[in-house]
């Protein structure tokens, strides 16, 4: 019996020990679970904060916005009174560049601090990863001068971790507890350091993005400047080419005018001599024929010698034809005189000031000069000129320049008609249409202060694409060597210089019309031109 009792006692003791072991194991497991749960919770919180910061970095690469998000999240996560980022300069003088603080604690954003108690070796220590955790400022071994700085910010406890970037200490991420002392847990220190490392990444990315934006903006500005410079150079080149072309054209017209004036003068003198003596020659011929008639009446039987001479000369034919020859010479001389006069009028140099001019006279002189291109020639039926002149006043203008405009427009009209004839020859198998080649010139009074001149042809016309470039310098549809592309551009500038307008109306297949409007300046123009 005693033995049995002892066995039961031993079993009971072992059972109690086993129970205690189980309780201890359960307590240990429960503590581990709690610790792992807390660690998991901290990891989840850290992951949430890191995700929030990462999302902010992706959505906004503005450095200030990203840094503000970091300090806001840290203050909320740590449930502390203030979190700041403190950035160093080269002399270890720092400025609070971003802050998240609760009321009623003092705001320190923008404050600059130079902590004379900060040892120089601390910078190297921070670079090596030093973390400073102060649970109670007043009870700590912090230097008294540094305590004074913390007191000025109402700090009771603080946690400081470095923000390292590119091998340097960029600044500090600091948590301030202002209500009371606080013990900083190890996981809080690790968490704040991870957030500081994340802040360094965010800062570096934001700065790189900002640098890329600045570089892109600089590149765009340089591109715009280069584009503007290229445009200016292109415009300068175009202006230079235009000026050169105009200079050549002006010199050509000036030289041509001088040449024509000189030739006209040289032609005019002998033609005037011939024309002036034709009346005398006619009178002398009449007298000679009268003498011959009287001689024949007096001597009906001439000598053999005289008869031999008469047999070689058809005297009756000469008496009939010679007056016709003199008449033809007179008509030809008059024609030459008219051409010379037209050349002189057309080529006269413009004075420095405008003068009253007869527009119809300028047009007629131009037509006279171009007569060789207008008259029929072999199979070419020629070009019909239809003039409808209105009662125009004299116009205050540079007449020579306007003559140049008329020359350009009428010459282009002749070119268009010649092109039409060539096309019809090709397409119609040498069978020309019965439609005659015509150039219509109309003048009229457009308003009380303007006159209108219309020059139209019934050629092939021009397309809208070509019409939009007609007045551009150096634009031409003619073959190389046939045109400079300056005629219409110069004409446009001449009309514009006179305060007028020139427009082109054309439709493919229906001909082309140029319309010029010029101011009259009636206060100086009292005379009018009668229609021809």
Coordinates of C-alpha atoms in Angstrom, one line a residue:
X1 CA 0.0 0.0 0.0
X2 CA 2.7 2.6 0.8
X3 CA 4.5 1.7 -2.4
X4 CA 1.4 2.3 -4.4
X5 CA 0.9 5.7 -2.7
X6 CA 4.4 6.7 -3.5
X7 CA 4.0 5.8 -7.1
X8 CA 0.8 7.9 -7.3
X9 CA 2.7 10.8 -5.7
X10 CA 5.5 10.6 -8.2
X11 CA 3.1 10.5 -11.1
X12 CA 1.3 13.6 -9.7
X13 CA 4.6 15.5 -9.4
X14 CA 5.6 14.6 -12.9
X15 CA 2.2 15.6 -14.2
X16 CA 2.5 19.0 -12.5
X17 CA 6.0 19.5 -13.9
X18 CA 4.8 18.5 -17.4
X19 CA 1.9 20.9 -17.0
X20 CA 4.3 23.7 -16.0
X21 CA 6.5 22.9 -19.0
X22 CA 3.5 23.1 -21.3
X23 CA 2.4 26.4 -19.7
X24 CA 5.9 27.8 -20.2
X25 CA 6.0 26.5 -23.8
X26 CA 2.6 28.0 -24.4
X27 CA 3.7 31.3 -22.9
X28 CA 6.8 31.2 -25.1
X29 CA 4.9 30.4 -28.2
X30 CA 2.3 33.1 -27.3
X31 CA 5.1 35.6 -26.9
X32 CA 6.7 34.5 -30.2
X33 CA 3.3 34.8 -31.9
X34 CA 2.8 38.2 -30.4
X35 CA 6.3 39.3 -31.4
X36 CA 5.8 37.9 -34.9
X37 CA 2.4 39.5 -35.1
X38 CA 3.8 42.8 -34.1
X39 CA 6.7 42.4 -36.5
X40 CA 4.2 41.5 -39.3
X41 CA 2.1 44.5 -38.3
X42 CA 5.2 46.7 -38.5
X43 CA 6.1 45.2 -41.8
X44 CA 2.6 45.8 -43.1
X45 CA 2.7 49.3 -41.9
X46 CA 6.2 49.8 -43.4
X47 CA 5.0 48.3 -46.7
X48 CA 2.0 50.6 -46.7
X49 CA 4.1 53.7 -46.0
X50 CA 6.7 52.7 -48.6
X51 CA 4.0 52.0 -51.1
X52 CA 2.5 55.4 -50.3
X53 CA 5.8 57.1 -50.8
X54 CA 6.6 55.1 -54.0
X55 CA 3.2 56.0 -55.4
X56 CA 3.9 59.6 -54.6
X57 CA 7.3 59.4 -56.3
X58 CA 5.7 58.0 -59.4
X59 CA 2.7 60.3 -59.5
X60 CA 4.7 63.5 -58.7
X61 CA 8.3 63.9 -59.3
X62 CA 8.2 67.3 -57.6
X63 CA 10.9 67.0 -54.8
X64 CA 9.0 69.2 -52.3
X65 CA 5.8 67.1 -52.7
X66 CA 7.6 63.8 -52.3
X67 CA 9.5 65.0 -49.2
X68 CA 6.3 66.4 -47.6
X69 CA 4.6 63.0 -48.1
X70 CA 7.5 61.3 -46.4
X71 CA 7.4 63.5 -43.2
X72 CA 3.6 63.3 -43.1
X73 CA 3.6 59.5 -43.2
X74 CA 6.4 59.2 -40.7
X75 CA 4.7 61.5 -38.2
X76 CA 1.5 59.6 -38.5
X77 CA 3.2 56.2 -38.3
X78 CA 5.3 57.1 -35.3
X79 CA 2.5 59.1 -33.6
X80 CA 5.0 61.7 -32.8
X81 CA 4.7 65.5 -32.5
X82 CA 7.0 66.7 -35.3
X83 CA 9.0 65.2 -38.1
X84 CA 11.5 67.4 -40.2
X85 CA 14.0 67.0 -42.9
X86 CA 17.2 68.9 -42.2
X87 CA 19.5 69.6 -45.1
X88 CA 23.2 70.4 -44.8
X89 CA 25.2 72.7 -46.9
X90 CA 29.0 72.5 -47.4
X91 CA 29.7 74.1 -44.1
X92 CA 27.4 71.8 -42.1
X93 CA 24.9 74.6 -41.6
X94 CA 21.4 73.1 -41.9
X95 CA 18.0 74.3 -42.9
X96 CA 14.6 72.7 -42.2
X97 CA 13.3 72.2 -45.7
X98 CA 10.1 70.3 -44.9
X99 CA 8.1 69.7 -41.8
X100 CA 5.0 67.9 -40.4
X101 CA 4.0 69.2 -37.0
X102 CA 1.0 69.0 -34.7
X103 CA -0.6 71.9 -32.8
X104 CA 0.4 73.6 -30.5
X105 CA 4.0 72.9 -31.1
X106 CA 6.2 75.5 -32.6
X107 CA 6.8 75.4 -36.4
X108 CA 10.5 75.4 -37.4
X109 CA 10.1 75.2 -41.2
X110 CA 12.6 77.4 -43.0
X111 CA 14.7 77.9 -39.9
X112 CA 18.5 77.7 -40.3
X113 CA 20.6 76.3 -37.5
X114 CA 24.3 76.2 -37.0
X115 CA 25.0 73.9 -34.1
X116 CA 28.4 74.9 -32.7
X117 CA 28.2 71.8 -30.5
X118 CA 28.1 69.5 -33.5
X119 CA 31.6 67.9 -33.7
X120 CA 33.2 67.8 -37.1
X121 CA 33.6 64.0 -36.9
X122 CA 29.8 63.6 -36.6
X123 CA 29.5 64.2 -40.3
X124 CA 31.7 61.2 -41.0
X125 CA 29.9 59.1 -38.4
X126 CA 26.5 59.9 -40.0
X127 CA 28.0 59.0 -43.4
X128 CA 28.9 55.6 -41.9
X129 CA 25.4 55.1 -40.7
X130 CA 25.3 56.6 -37.2
X131 CA 21.8 56.9 -35.6
X132 CA 21.2 59.1 -32.6
X133 CA 18.2 58.2 -30.4
X134 CA 17.6 60.4 -27.3
X135 CA 14.8 59.2 -25.0
X136 CA 15.0 62.1 -22.6
X137 CA 16.8 65.3 -23.6
X138 CA 17.2 66.6 -20.1
X139 CA 18.5 63.3 -18.7
X140 CA 20.8 62.5 -21.6
X141 CA 24.5 63.1 -22.0
X142 CA 23.9 65.6 -24.8
X143 CA 26.1 68.7 -24.5
X144 CA 24.4 71.6 -22.7
X145 CA 24.7 73.9 -25.7
X146 CA 22.9 71.3 -27.9
X147 CA 20.3 70.9 -25.2
X148 CA 19.6 74.6 -25.5
X149 CA 19.0 74.2 -29.2
X150 CA 16.6 71.3 -28.6
X151 CA 14.8 73.3 -25.8
X152 CA 14.2 76.2 -28.3
X153 CA 12.3 73.7 -30.4
X154 CA 10.3 72.3 -27.4
X155 CA 11.9 68.9 -27.9
X156 CA 11.8 66.3 -25.1
X157 CA 13.0 63.3 -27.1
X158 CA 14.3 62.9 -30.6
X159 CA 15.4 60.3 -33.1
X160 CA 17.9 61.3 -35.8
X161 CA 18.9 59.2 -38.8
X162 CA 21.1 60.3 -41.8
X163 CA 19.9 60.7 -45.4
X164 CA 22.9 59.5 -47.4
X165 CA 23.1 60.0 -51.1
X166 CA 26.0 59.5 -53.6
X167 CA 28.6 59.0 -50.9
X168 CA 27.6 62.1 -48.9
X169 CA 25.4 63.1 -46.1
X170 CA 22.6 64.9 -47.8
X171 CA 20.7 65.7 -44.5
X172 CA 18.9 64.3 -41.6
X173 CA 15.4 62.8 -41.0
X174 CA 14.4 63.7 -37.5
X175 CA 11.4 62.7 -35.3
X176 CA 10.7 65.1 -32.3
X177 CA 8.6 64.2 -29.3
X178 CA 7.5 67.4 -27.6
X179 CA 5.0 66.2 -25.1
X180 CA 7.2 64.0 -22.9
X181 CA 10.3 61.8 -23.0
X182 CA 9.9 58.7 -25.1
X183 CA 11.7 55.5 -25.5
X184 CA 12.5 54.7 -29.1
X185 CA 12.1 51.1 -29.9
X186 CA 14.7 49.3 -32.0
X187 CA 12.1 48.6 -34.7
X188 CA 11.3 52.3 -34.8
X189 CA 14.9 53.2 -35.3
X190 CA 15.2 50.6 -38.1
X191 CA 12.0 51.8 -39.7
X192 CA 13.1 55.4 -39.7
X193 CA 16.4 54.5 -41.3
X194 CA 14.6 52.5 -44.0
X195 CA 12.4 55.5 -44.6
X196 CA 15.5 57.8 -44.7
X197 CA 17.0 55.4 -47.4
X198 CA 13.7 55.6 -49.3
X199 CA 13.8 59.4 -49.0
X200 CA 17.3 59.4 -50.5
X201 CA 16.1 57.4 -53.5
X202 CA 13.1 59.7 -53.9
X203 CA 15.3 62.8 -53.6
X204 CA 17.8 61.4 -56.1
X205 CA 15.0 60.5 -58.6
X206 CA 13.3 63.8 -58.2
X207 CA 16.5 65.7 -58.6
X208 CA 17.4 63.7 -61.7
X209 CA 13.9 64.3 -63.1
X210 CA 14.2 68.0 -62.3
X211 CA 17.6 68.1 -64.0
X212 CA 16.2 66.2 -67.0
X213 CA 13.3 68.7 -67.1
X214 CA 15.8 71.6 -67.0
X215 CA 17.9 69.9 -69.7
X216 CA 14.8 69.3 -71.8
X217 CA 13.6 72.9 -71.3
X218 CA 17.1 74.1 -72.2
X219 CA 17.2 71.8 -75.2
X220 CA 13.8 73.0 -76.3
X221 CA 14.8 76.6 -75.8
X222 CA 18.0 76.0 -77.8
X223 CA 16.0 74.2 -80.5
X224 CA 13.6 77.1 -80.7
X225 CA 16.5 79.5 -80.8
X226 CA 18.1 77.4 -83.5
X227 CA 14.8 77.2 -85.4
X228 CA 14.3 80.9 -85.0
X229 CA 17.9 81.5 -86.2
X230 CA 17.4 79.2 -89.1
X231 CA 14.2 81.0 -90.0
X232 CA 15.9 84.3 -89.7
X233 CA 18.8 83.1 -91.9
X234 CA 16.4 81.7 -94.4
X235 CA 14.5 85.0 -94.4
X236 CA 17.7 86.9 -94.7
X237 CA 18.8 84.7 -97.6
X238 CA 15.5 85.1 -99.3
X239 CA 15.6 88.9 -98.7
X240 CA 19.2 89.0 -100.0
X241 CA 18.2 86.9 -103.1
X242 CA 15.2 89.1 -103.6
X243 CA 17.2 92.3 -103.2
X244 CA 19.9 90.9 -105.5
X245 CA 17.2 90.0 -108.1
X246 CA 15.6 93.3 -107.8
X247 CA 18.9 95.1 -108.1
X248 CA 19.7 93.1 -111.2
X249 CA 16.3 93.7 -112.6
X250 CA 16.5 97.4 -111.7
X251 CA 19.9 97.7 -113.2
X252 CA 18.7 95.8 -116.2
X253 CA 15.7 98.0 -116.6
X254 CA 17.8 101.1 -116.0
X255 CA 20.5 100.0 -118.5
X256 CA 17.8 99.0 -120.9
X257 CA 16.1 102.3 -120.5
X258 CA 19.4 104.2 -121.1
X259 CA 20.1 102.0 -124.1
X260 CA 16.6 102.4 -125.5
X261 CA 16.7 106.1 -125.0
X262 CA 20.1 106.3 -126.7
X263 CA 19.0 104.1 -129.6
X264 CA 15.7 106.0 -129.9
X265 CA 17.6 109.2 -130.1
X266 CA 20.0 107.9 -132.7
X267 CA 17.2 106.5 -134.8
X268 CA 15.0 109.6 -134.3
X269 CA 17.6 111.9 -135.9
X270 CA 17.9 110.2 -139.3
X271 CA 14.3 109.2 -139.4
X272 CA 13.3 112.8 -138.8
X273 CA 15.7 113.8 -141.6
X274 CA 14.1 111.2 -144.0
X275 CA 10.6 112.1 -143.0
X276 CA 11.3 115.8 -143.3
X277 CA 12.8 115.4 -146.8
X278 CA 10.1 113.1 -148.2
X279 CA 7.8 116.1 -149.0
X280 CA 10.7 117.7 -150.9
X281 CA 11.4 114.4 -152.7
X282 CA 7.8 114.2 -153.7
X283 CA 7.8 117.7 -155.0
X284 CA 11.1 117.2 -156.8
X285 CA 9.8 114.0 -158.4
X286 CA 6.6 115.8 -159.5
X287 CA 8.7 118.5 -161.1
X288 CA 10.9 116.0 -162.8
X289 CA 8.0 114.1 -164.2
X290 CA 6.5 117.4 -165.4
X291 CA 9.8 118.3 -167.2
X292 CA 9.9 114.8 -168.8
X293 CA 6.3 115.2 -170.0
X294 CA 7.1 118.7 -171.4
X295 CA 10.2 117.3 -173.2
X296 CA 8.2 114.5 -174.7
X297 CA 5.6 117.0 -176.0
X298 CA 8.3 119.2 -177.5
X299 CA 10.4 116.4 -178.9
X300 CA 8.2 113.5 -180.0
X301 CA 11.0 112.1 -182.0
X302 CA 14.1 111.8 -179.7
X303 CA 17.5 111.1 -180.9
X304 CA 18.8 107.5 -181.3
X305 CA 20.9 107.9 -178.1
X306 CA 17.9 109.2 -176.1
X307 CA 15.7 106.5 -177.5
X308 CA 18.2 103.8 -176.5
X309 CA 18.0 105.1 -172.9
X310 CA 14.2 105.3 -173.0
X311 CA 14.0 101.7 -174.2
X312 CA 15.9 100.5 -171.1
X313 CA 13.6 102.4 -168.7
X314 CA 9.9 101.8 -168.2
X315 CA 9.1 105.5 -167.7
X316 CA 5.3 104.9 -167.5
X317 CA 5.8 102.4 -164.7
X318 CA 8.1 104.7 -162.8
X319 CA 5.7 107.6 -163.1
X320 CA 3.0 105.4 -161.5
X321 CA 5.1 103.5 -158.9
X322 CA 7.5 106.2 -157.6
X323 CA 4.7 108.2 -155.8
X324 CA 3.7 104.9 -154.2
X325 CA 7.2 104.3 -153.0
X326 CA 7.4 107.8 -151.5
X327 CA 4.1 107.2 -149.8
X328 CA 5.3 103.9 -148.4
X329 CA 8.4 105.5 -147.1
X330 CA 6.3 108.2 -145.5
X331 CA 4.1 105.6 -143.8
X332 CA 7.2 103.6 -142.7
X333 CA 8.9 106.8 -141.4
X334 CA 5.7 107.7 -139.4
X335 CA 5.6 104.2 -138.0
X336 CA 9.3 104.4 -136.9
X337 CA 8.6 107.8 -135.4
X338 CA 5.7 106.3 -133.4
X339 CA 7.8 103.4 -132.2
X340 CA 10.7 105.7 -131.2
X341 CA 8.2 108.0 -129.3
X342 CA 6.8 105.0 -127.5
X343 CA 10.3 103.8 -126.6
X344 CA 11.2 107.3 -125.3
X345 CA 8.0 107.5 -123.3
X346 CA 8.4 104.0 -121.9
X347 CA 12.0 104.2 -121.0
X348 CA 12.0 107.7 -119.4
X349 CA 13.6 107.7 -116.0
X350 CA 11.3 108.4 -113.0
X351 CA 12.0 111.5 -111.0
X352 CA 12.4 111.5 -107.2
X353 CA 8.8 112.5 -106.8
X354 CA 5.6 111.3 -108.4
X355 CA 4.2 113.2 -111.3
X356 CA 0.8 113.2 -113.0
X357 CA 0.7 110.6 -115.8
X358 CA -1.6 109.4 -118.5
X359 CA -2.3 105.7 -117.7
X360 CA -3.7 105.0 -121.2
X361 CA -0.5 106.4 -122.8
X362 CA 1.6 104.1 -120.7
X363 CA -0.5 101.1 -121.8
X364 CA -0.5 102.1 -125.4
X365 CA 3.3 102.6 -125.4
X366 CA 3.7 99.1 -123.9
X367 CA 1.5 97.6 -126.6
X368 CA 3.5 99.5 -129.3
X369 CA 6.7 97.9 -128.0
X370 CA 5.1 94.5 -127.9
X371 CA 3.5 94.9 -131.4
X372 CA 5.9 92.3 -132.9
X373 CA 4.5 89.6 -130.6
X374 CA 0.9 90.6 -131.2
X375 CA 0.7 90.7 -135.0
X376 CA 0.0 87.7 -137.2
X377 CA 3.0 85.6 -138.3
X378 CA 2.6 82.8 -140.8
X379 CA 0.1 80.2 -139.4
X380 CA -0.1 82.3 -136.2
X381 CA -3.3 84.4 -136.4
X382 CA -1.9 86.9 -133.9
X383 CA -3.4 88.3 -130.8
X384 CA -6.4 90.6 -130.8
X385 CA -6.2 93.5 -128.3
X386 CA -9.6 94.7 -127.0
X387 CA -9.3 98.0 -125.2
X388 CA -12.2 99.5 -123.2
X389 CA -10.9 102.7 -121.7
X390 CA -12.9 104.8 -119.2
X391 CA -12.7 108.5 -118.5
X392 CA -9.7 108.3 -116.1
X393 CA -8.1 111.3 -114.4
X394 CA -4.4 111.8 -114.5
X395 CA -2.7 109.6 -111.8
X396 CA 0.0 110.8 -109.5
X397 CA 2.6 108.1 -109.9
X398 CA 6.0 106.9 -111.0
X399 CA 5.1 106.4 -114.6
X400 CA 8.1 104.4 -115.6
X401 CA 7.5 101.9 -112.8
X402 CA 3.8 101.5 -113.8
X403 CA 5.0 100.9 -117.4
X404 CA 7.1 98.1 -116.1
X405 CA 4.0 96.6 -114.4
X406 CA 2.1 96.8 -117.7
X407 CA 5.0 95.2 -119.6
X408 CA 5.1 92.3 -117.1
X409 CA 1.4 91.7 -117.2
X410 CA 0.9 92.0 -120.9
X411 CA 4.0 89.9 -121.6
X412 CA 2.7 87.2 -119.3
X413 CA -0.7 87.3 -121.1
X414 CA 1.1 86.8 -124.5
X415 CA 3.1 83.9 -123.0
X416 CA -0.2 82.3 -121.7
X417 CA -1.8 82.6 -125.2
X418 CA 1.3 81.2 -126.9
X419 CA 1.2 78.3 -124.5
X420 CA -2.5 77.7 -125.2
X421 CA -1.8 77.6 -129.0
X422 CA 1.1 75.1 -128.4
X423 CA -1.2 72.8 -126.3
X424 CA -4.0 73.0 -128.9
X425 CA -1.5 72.1 -131.7
X426 CA -0.5 69.0 -129.8
X427 CA -3.9 67.9 -128.6
X428 CA -5.9 68.7 -131.7
X429 CA -3.6 67.1 -134.3
X430 CA -2.5 70.4 -135.8
X431 CA -6.2 71.6 -136.0
X432 CA -6.5 74.9 -134.2
X433 CA -9.7 75.9 -132.5
X434 CA -11.6 78.8 -134.0
X435 CA -11.5 80.7 -130.6
X436 CA -9.3 83.8 -131.3
X437 CA -6.4 84.8 -129.0
X438 CA -7.5 87.9 -127.1
X439 CA -6.2 90.2 -124.5
X440 CA -8.7 92.5 -122.9
X441 CA -7.7 95.8 -121.3
X442 CA -10.3 97.7 -119.3
X443 CA -9.9 100.9 -117.3
X444 CA -12.5 102.5 -115.1
X445 CA -13.1 104.7 -112.0
X446 CA -13.5 102.3 -109.1
X447 CA -14.4 105.0 -106.5
X448 CA -14.0 108.6 -105.8
X449 CA -10.3 108.1 -104.9
X450 CA -9.3 105.0 -107.0
X451 CA -9.1 103.8 -110.5
X452 CA -9.1 100.2 -111.8
X453 CA -7.1 98.5 -114.5
X454 CA -8.0 95.0 -115.7
X455 CA -5.8 93.0 -118.0
X456 CA -7.2 89.6 -119.0
X457 CA -6.4 86.9 -121.5
X458 CA -8.3 83.8 -122.7
X459 CA -5.4 81.4 -122.3
X460 CA -5.4 78.2 -120.3
X461 CA -5.6 79.9 -116.9
X462 CA -3.7 78.7 -113.8
X463 CA -4.5 76.4 -110.9
X464 CA -5.2 77.6 -107.4
X465 CA -2.0 76.1 -106.1
X466 CA 0.1 78.1 -108.6
X467 CA -2.1 81.2 -108.1
X468 CA -1.3 81.3 -104.4
X469 CA 2.4 81.7 -105.1
X470 CA 2.3 84.0 -108.1
X471 CA 3.6 87.1 -106.2
X472 CA 6.4 85.1 -104.4
X473 CA 9.9 86.2 -105.3
X474 CA 11.7 83.7 -107.7
X475 CA 8.5 81.7 -108.2
X476 CA 8.0 80.8 -111.9
X477 CA 6.4 78.0 -114.0
X478 CA 8.5 78.9 -117.0
X479 CA 11.4 76.7 -118.2
X480 CA 14.9 77.6 -117.0
X481 CA 16.2 80.6 -118.8
X482 CA 12.7 81.8 -119.8
X483 CA 11.9 83.7 -116.6
X484 CA 13.5 85.0 -113.4
X485 CA 10.4 84.7 -111.2
X486 CA 10.7 88.4 -110.3
X487 CA 8.3 90.1 -112.7
X488 CA 5.1 89.7 -110.7
X489 CA 6.9 90.0 -107.3
X490 CA 8.4 93.4 -108.5
X491 CA 5.0 94.4 -110.0
X492 CA 3.4 93.7 -106.6
X493 CA 5.9 95.8 -104.8
X494 CA 5.5 98.7 -107.3
X495 CA 1.7 98.7 -106.9
X496 CA 2.1 98.4 -103.2
X497 CA 4.5 101.3 -103.2
X498 CA 1.8 103.4 -104.9
X499 CA -0.6 102.5 -102.2
X500 CA -2.6 100.3 -104.5
X501 CA -3.5 96.6 -104.8
X502 CA -3.0 93.9 -107.4
X503 CA -4.9 90.7 -107.4
X504 CA -5.2 87.7 -109.8
X505 CA -8.4 85.9 -110.7
X506 CA -8.0 82.7 -112.7
X507 CA -9.7 79.4 -113.3
X508 CA -8.0 76.5 -115.1
X509 CA -9.3 76.4 -118.7
X510 CA -10.9 79.9 -118.5
X511 CA -8.1 82.4 -118.7
X512 CA -6.5 84.8 -116.2
X513 CA -7.3 88.3 -115.2
X514 CA -5.1 90.8 -113.2
X515 CA -6.9 93.6 -111.5
X516 CA -5.0 96.7 -110.4
X517 CA -6.4 99.4 -108.2
X518 CA -4.5 102.7 -107.7
X519 CA -5.2 105.8 -105.7
X520 CA -5.8 108.9 -107.8
X521 CA -5.0 111.8 -105.4
X522 CA -7.7 114.0 -107.1
X523 CA -6.5 117.1 -105.3
X524 CA -3.6 117.1 -107.8
X525 CA -5.4 115.7 -110.8
X526 CA -7.8 118.1 -112.5
X527 CA -7.4 116.7 -116.0
X528 CA -9.1 113.6 -117.3
X529 CA -8.2 111.2 -120.1
X530 CA -10.6 110.7 -122.9
X531 CA -11.1 107.1 -124.0
X532 CA -9.3 106.1 -127.2

